[in-house]
Coordinates of C-alpha atoms in Angstrom, one line a residue:
X20 CA -43.8 90.5 -44.9
X21 CA -43.7 87.4 -47.0
X22 CA -39.9 87.3 -46.8
X23 CA -39.9 87.6 -43.1
X24 CA -42.6 84.9 -42.8
X25 CA -40.6 82.5 -44.9
X26 CA -37.5 83.1 -42.9
X27 CA -39.4 82.5 -39.7
X28 CA -40.7 79.2 -41.1
X29 CA -37.3 78.1 -42.2
X30 CA -35.8 78.9 -38.8
X31 CA -38.6 77.0 -37.1
X32 CA -38.0 74.0 -39.3
X33 CA -34.3 74.1 -38.6
X34 CA -34.8 74.4 -34.9
X35 CA -37.2 71.4 -35.0
X36 CA -34.7 69.4 -37.0
X37 CA -31.9 70.2 -34.5
X38 CA -34.1 69.3 -31.6
X39 CA -35.0 65.9 -33.2
X40 CA -31.3 65.3 -33.9
X41 CA -30.3 66.1 -30.4
X42 CA -33.1 63.9 -29.1
X43 CA -31.9 61.1 -31.3
X44 CA -28.3 61.4 -30.1
X45 CA -29.5 61.4 -26.5
X46 CA -31.6 58.3 -27.2
X47 CA -28.6 56.5 -28.8
X48 CA -26.3 57.5 -25.9
X49 CA -28.9 56.4 -23.3
X50 CA -29.4 53.1 -25.1
X51 CA -25.7 52.4 -25.2
X52 CA -25.3 53.3 -21.5
X53 CA -28.2 51.0 -20.6
X54 CA -26.8 48.2 -22.8
X55 CA -23.4 48.6 -21.0
X56 CA -25.1 48.2 -17.6
X57 CA -26.9 45.1 -18.8
X58 CA -23.6 43.4 -19.6
X59 CA -22.8 40.8 -16.9
X60 CA -19.0 40.8 -16.6
X61 CA -17.6 37.4 -16.2
X62 CA -15.0 35.0 -17.5
X63 CA -15.3 31.5 -18.8
X64 CA -12.8 28.7 -19.5
X65 CA -13.9 26.1 -22.0
X66 CA -11.6 23.1 -22.3
X67 CA -12.9 20.1 -24.2
X68 CA -16.3 19.2 -22.8
X69 CA -15.7 21.0 -19.5
X70 CA -16.6 24.6 -18.8
X71 CA -16.2 26.8 -15.7
X72 CA -17.1 30.4 -14.9
X73 CA -15.5 33.0 -12.5
X74 CA -16.1 36.6 -11.7
X75 CA -13.5 39.0 -13.2
X76 CA -11.7 39.6 -9.9
X77 CA -11.5 35.9 -9.3
X78 CA -10.1 35.3 -12.8
X79 CA -7.4 38.0 -12.3
X80 CA -6.2 36.1 -9.2
X81 CA -6.4 32.8 -11.0
X82 CA -4.2 34.2 -13.8
X83 CA -1.6 35.3 -11.2
X84 CA -1.5 31.8 -9.6
X85 CA -1.2 30.2 -13.0
X86 CA 1.5 32.6 -14.2
X87 CA 3.6 31.8 -11.1
X88 CA 3.4 28.1 -12.0
X89 CA 4.5 28.9 -15.6
X90 CA 7.4 31.1 -14.3
X91 CA 8.6 28.2 -12.1
X92 CA 8.3 25.7 -14.9
X93 CA 5.6 23.7 -13.1
X94 CA 3.0 21.6 -15.0
X95 CA -0.5 22.7 -15.5
X96 CA -1.5 20.1 -12.9
X97 CA 0.2 22.2 -10.2
X98 CA -1.9 25.2 -11.2
X99 CA -5.0 23.1 -11.1
X100 CA -4.3 22.0 -7.5
X101 CA -3.5 25.6 -6.5
X102 CA -6.6 27.0 -8.1
X103 CA -8.9 24.4 -6.5
X104 CA -7.3 25.1 -3.2
X105 CA -7.6 28.9 -3.4
X106 CA -11.2 28.6 -4.5
X107 CA -12.1 26.5 -1.4
X108 CA -10.1 28.6 1.0
X109 CA -10.9 32.1 -0.1
X110 CA -13.2 32.0 -3.2
X111 CA -10.1 33.1 -5.1
X112 CA -10.1 36.5 -3.3
X113 CA -7.3 38.0 -1.3
X114 CA -9.2 38.3 2.0
X115 CA -7.8 39.9 5.1
X116 CA -9.5 37.7 7.8
X117 CA -9.6 34.1 8.9
X118 CA -12.3 32.0 10.5
X119 CA -12.9 30.1 13.7
X120 CA -10.7 27.2 12.6
X121 CA -7.9 29.6 11.7
X122 CA -8.4 33.1 13.1
X123 CA -5.0 34.2 11.8
X124 CA -5.5 32.8 8.3
X125 CA -5.1 35.3 5.5
X126 CA -4.9 35.7 1.8
X127 CA -5.7 33.6 -1.3
X128 CA -4.8 30.3 0.4
X129 CA -5.8 31.3 4.0
X130 CA -2.2 30.6 5.1
X131 CA -1.4 31.1 8.8
X132 CA 1.6 32.8 10.2
X133 CA 1.3 30.6 13.3
X134 CA 1.9 27.6 11.0
X135 CA 5.1 29.0 9.5
X136 CA 3.7 30.3 6.2
X137 CA 5.2 33.8 6.7
X138 CA 4.1 37.1 8.2
X139 CA 0.6 38.5 7.6
X140 CA 2.1 41.1 5.3
X141 CA 3.8 38.4 3.2
X142 CA 0.8 36.2 3.1
X143 CA -1.3 39.1 1.8
X144 CA 1.0 39.5 -1.1
X145 CA -0.6 37.2 -3.8
X146 CA 2.8 36.5 -5.4
X147 CA 4.4 35.4 -2.2
X148 CA 1.3 33.3 -1.2
X149 CA 1.3 31.5 -4.5
X150 CA 5.0 30.7 -4.4
X151 CA 4.7 29.5 -0.8
X152 CA 1.9 27.2 -1.8
X153 CA 4.0 25.8 -4.7
X154 CA 7.0 25.5 -2.4
X155 CA 5.0 23.1 -0.2
X156 CA 3.4 21.3 -3.1
X157 CA 6.6 20.3 -4.9
X158 CA 7.8 18.6 -1.8
X159 CA 5.0 16.0 -2.0
X160 CA 6.3 13.0 -3.9
X161 CA 4.2 12.3 -7.0
X162 CA 1.8 15.1 -6.5
X163 CA 1.2 15.2 -10.2
X164 CA -0.5 11.8 -10.1
X165 CA -2.6 12.4 -7.0
X166 CA -6.2 13.4 -7.0
X167 CA -6.5 17.2 -6.8
X168 CA -8.2 17.0 -3.4
X169 CA -5.6 14.7 -2.0
X170 CA -2.7 16.9 -3.1
X171 CA -4.4 20.0 -1.8
X172 CA -5.1 18.4 1.6
X173 CA -1.5 17.4 2.0
X174 CA -0.4 21.0 1.6
X175 CA -3.2 22.7 3.5
X176 CA -4.1 20.0 6.2
X177 CA -7.7 21.3 6.3
X178 CA -10.4 20.3 8.7
X179 CA -12.5 19.5 5.6
X180 CA -10.2 17.3 3.5
X181 CA -12.7 16.4 0.8
X182 CA -14.0 19.9 0.2
X183 CA -11.4 20.7 -2.5
X184 CA -13.0 18.1 -4.9
X185 CA -15.9 20.3 -5.7
X186 CA -13.6 22.8 -7.4
X187 CA -11.7 20.3 -9.6
X188 CA -13.5 21.2 -12.9
X189 CA -12.9 24.9 -12.3
X190 CA -9.2 24.2 -11.4
X191 CA -8.5 22.1 -14.4
X192 CA -10.3 24.4 -16.9
X193 CA -8.8 27.7 -15.8
X194 CA -5.4 26.1 -15.2
X195 CA -5.4 24.6 -18.7
X196 CA -6.3 28.0 -20.2
X197 CA -4.1 30.3 -18.1
X198 CA -1.0 28.1 -18.4
X199 CA -1.3 28.2 -22.2
X200 CA -2.0 24.4 -22.4
X201 CA -5.3 25.1 -24.2
X202 CA -5.3 28.0 -26.7
X203 CA -8.4 30.1 -27.2
X204 CA -9.9 28.7 -24.0
X205 CA -10.5 31.8 -21.9
X206 CA -13.1 34.4 -22.8
X207 CA -14.1 37.4 -20.7
X208 CA -17.3 39.4 -21.3
X209 CA -16.6 43.0 -20.2
X210 CA -18.1 46.5 -20.4
X211 CA -16.2 49.2 -22.1
X212 CA -13.2 50.6 -20.2
X213 CA -13.9 53.4 -17.9
X214 CA -10.6 55.2 -18.8
X215 CA -7.4 54.9 -20.7
X216 CA -4.9 52.1 -20.1
X217 CA -1.1 52.3 -19.8
X218 CA 1.1 49.8 -21.7
X219 CA 3.8 50.5 -19.1
X220 CA 1.4 49.3 -16.3
X221 CA 0.7 46.2 -18.3
X222 CA 4.4 45.6 -18.6
X223 CA 5.0 46.0 -14.9
X224 CA 2.2 43.7 -13.9
X225 CA 3.3 41.1 -16.5
X226 CA 6.9 41.2 -15.2
X227 CA 5.7 40.7 -11.7
X228 CA 3.7 37.6 -12.7
X229 CA 6.1 36.0 -15.2
X230 CA 9.5 37.5 -14.5
X231 CA 11.6 39.3 -17.1
X232 CA 10.2 39.0 -20.6
X233 CA 11.4 40.8 -23.8
X234 CA 8.8 43.6 -24.3
X235 CA 8.4 46.8 -26.2
X236 CA 5.8 49.6 -26.1
X237 CA 4.4 50.6 -29.4
X238 CA 1.8 53.4 -29.0
X239 CA -1.1 51.9 -27.0
X240 CA 0.3 48.4 -27.3
X241 CA 2.7 46.3 -25.4
X242 CA 4.4 43.7 -27.6
X243 CA 5.8 40.7 -25.8
X244 CA 8.2 38.2 -27.3
X245 CA 6.7 34.7 -26.6
X246 CA 5.8 31.6 -28.5
X247 CA 3.8 28.4 -28.2
X248 CA 2.4 27.7 -24.7
X249 CA 4.0 30.7 -23.1
X250 CA 2.5 33.0 -25.7
X251 CA -1.0 31.7 -25.1
X252 CA -0.5 31.9 -21.3
X253 CA 0.5 35.6 -21.6
X254 CA -2.3 36.3 -24.0
X255 CA -5.0 34.7 -21.8
X256 CA -3.4 36.4 -18.7
X257 CA -4.0 39.7 -20.6
X258 CA -7.7 38.8 -21.2
X259 CA -8.0 37.8 -17.5
X260 CA -6.7 41.2 -16.4
X261 CA -8.4 43.2 -19.2
X262 CA -10.9 44.9 -16.8
X263 CA -8.4 46.3 -14.4
X264 CA -5.8 47.2 -17.1
X265 CA -8.2 48.6 -19.7
X266 CA -7.1 46.1 -22.3
X267 CA -9.2 46.3 -25.5
X268 CA -7.5 43.8 -27.8
X269 CA -5.0 40.9 -27.6
X270 CA -3.3 39.4 -30.7
X271 CA -1.4 36.1 -30.7
X272 CA -0.6 33.3 -33.1
X273 CA -3.2 33.9 -35.8
X274 CA -6.0 34.9 -33.3
X275 CA -7.3 38.0 -31.7
X276 CA -9.5 38.8 -28.8
X277 CA -11.5 42.0 -29.1
X278 CA -13.2 43.3 -26.0
X279 CA -16.0 45.1 -27.8
X280 CA -17.1 42.1 -29.8
X281 CA -17.7 39.9 -26.8
X282 CA -17.5 36.8 -29.1
X283 CA -14.3 35.2 -28.0
X284 CA -11.2 34.5 -30.0
X285 CA -11.3 35.1 -33.7
X286 CA -9.0 34.1 -36.5
X287 CA -6.7 37.0 -37.5
X288 CA -3.4 37.8 -39.1
X289 CA -1.6 38.1 -35.8
X290 CA 2.0 36.8 -36.2
X291 CA 3.6 33.9 -34.3
X292 CA 6.3 34.6 -31.8
X293 CA 4.7 37.6 -30.1
X294 CA 1.7 38.7 -28.1
X295 CA 0.3 42.2 -28.7
X296 CA -1.7 43.7 -25.8
X297 CA -3.5 46.9 -26.7
X298 CA -5.1 49.2 -24.1
X299 CA -7.8 51.9 -24.4
X300 CA -6.3 55.2 -25.6
X301 CA -6.6 58.5 -23.8
X302 CA -9.8 60.4 -24.7

């Protein structure tokens, strides 16, 4: 009887311990899940004394507009003008409708087929829309020295010509970061990825934005051959698109961005001459 009683007590203690362990695990998981939900996803660009903030979808569109400028060899000023314009026209979102002033307006820049910007299908393609904007911008003599709002108005011919001025700080900050003019300027605070990423998808999106680049897939990473300003442009493009592409880490020129740390760029042993973009692995 004593043996059986001792065994029963041991079994009871073991069951209680397992229950406490399971409860602890549940508590930890629940805490992590709640913490993730409390994270406000956003991106900031800090350049000198200026700082600007955008939502993650706006930042992804901004990175595309800036990448097109880099691909075309345009100065960061061109990207500043384009970003301020797109923010005023569409809040940097690829919208499928116009307004009373332009019922057929579409896309990032609210370009109108009736004014010769292209078909609705073309205008809704962000790459086409950005190139169309730059095509018009570079025809303006001395656009680089014009006020951003003046240059934007000469392209758009808006009914509200001074409205672009309110977005100048945002345009300059994000353009400087995303063109690679200012290293370490872009930081995105994100929740953990919802699934695995694909280096091949990152490669495809990167090529569409920047054109042909020398790349190689190494496990969960895409390694891009780039240096100086182009390297920082590509690296900060990767951060800007980290949410949609499940990017977890970006390494470039002695610095690394780690999604889980949420503390911005950190000094690391990342080599010069390449950008390593790492995505979340399969479960």
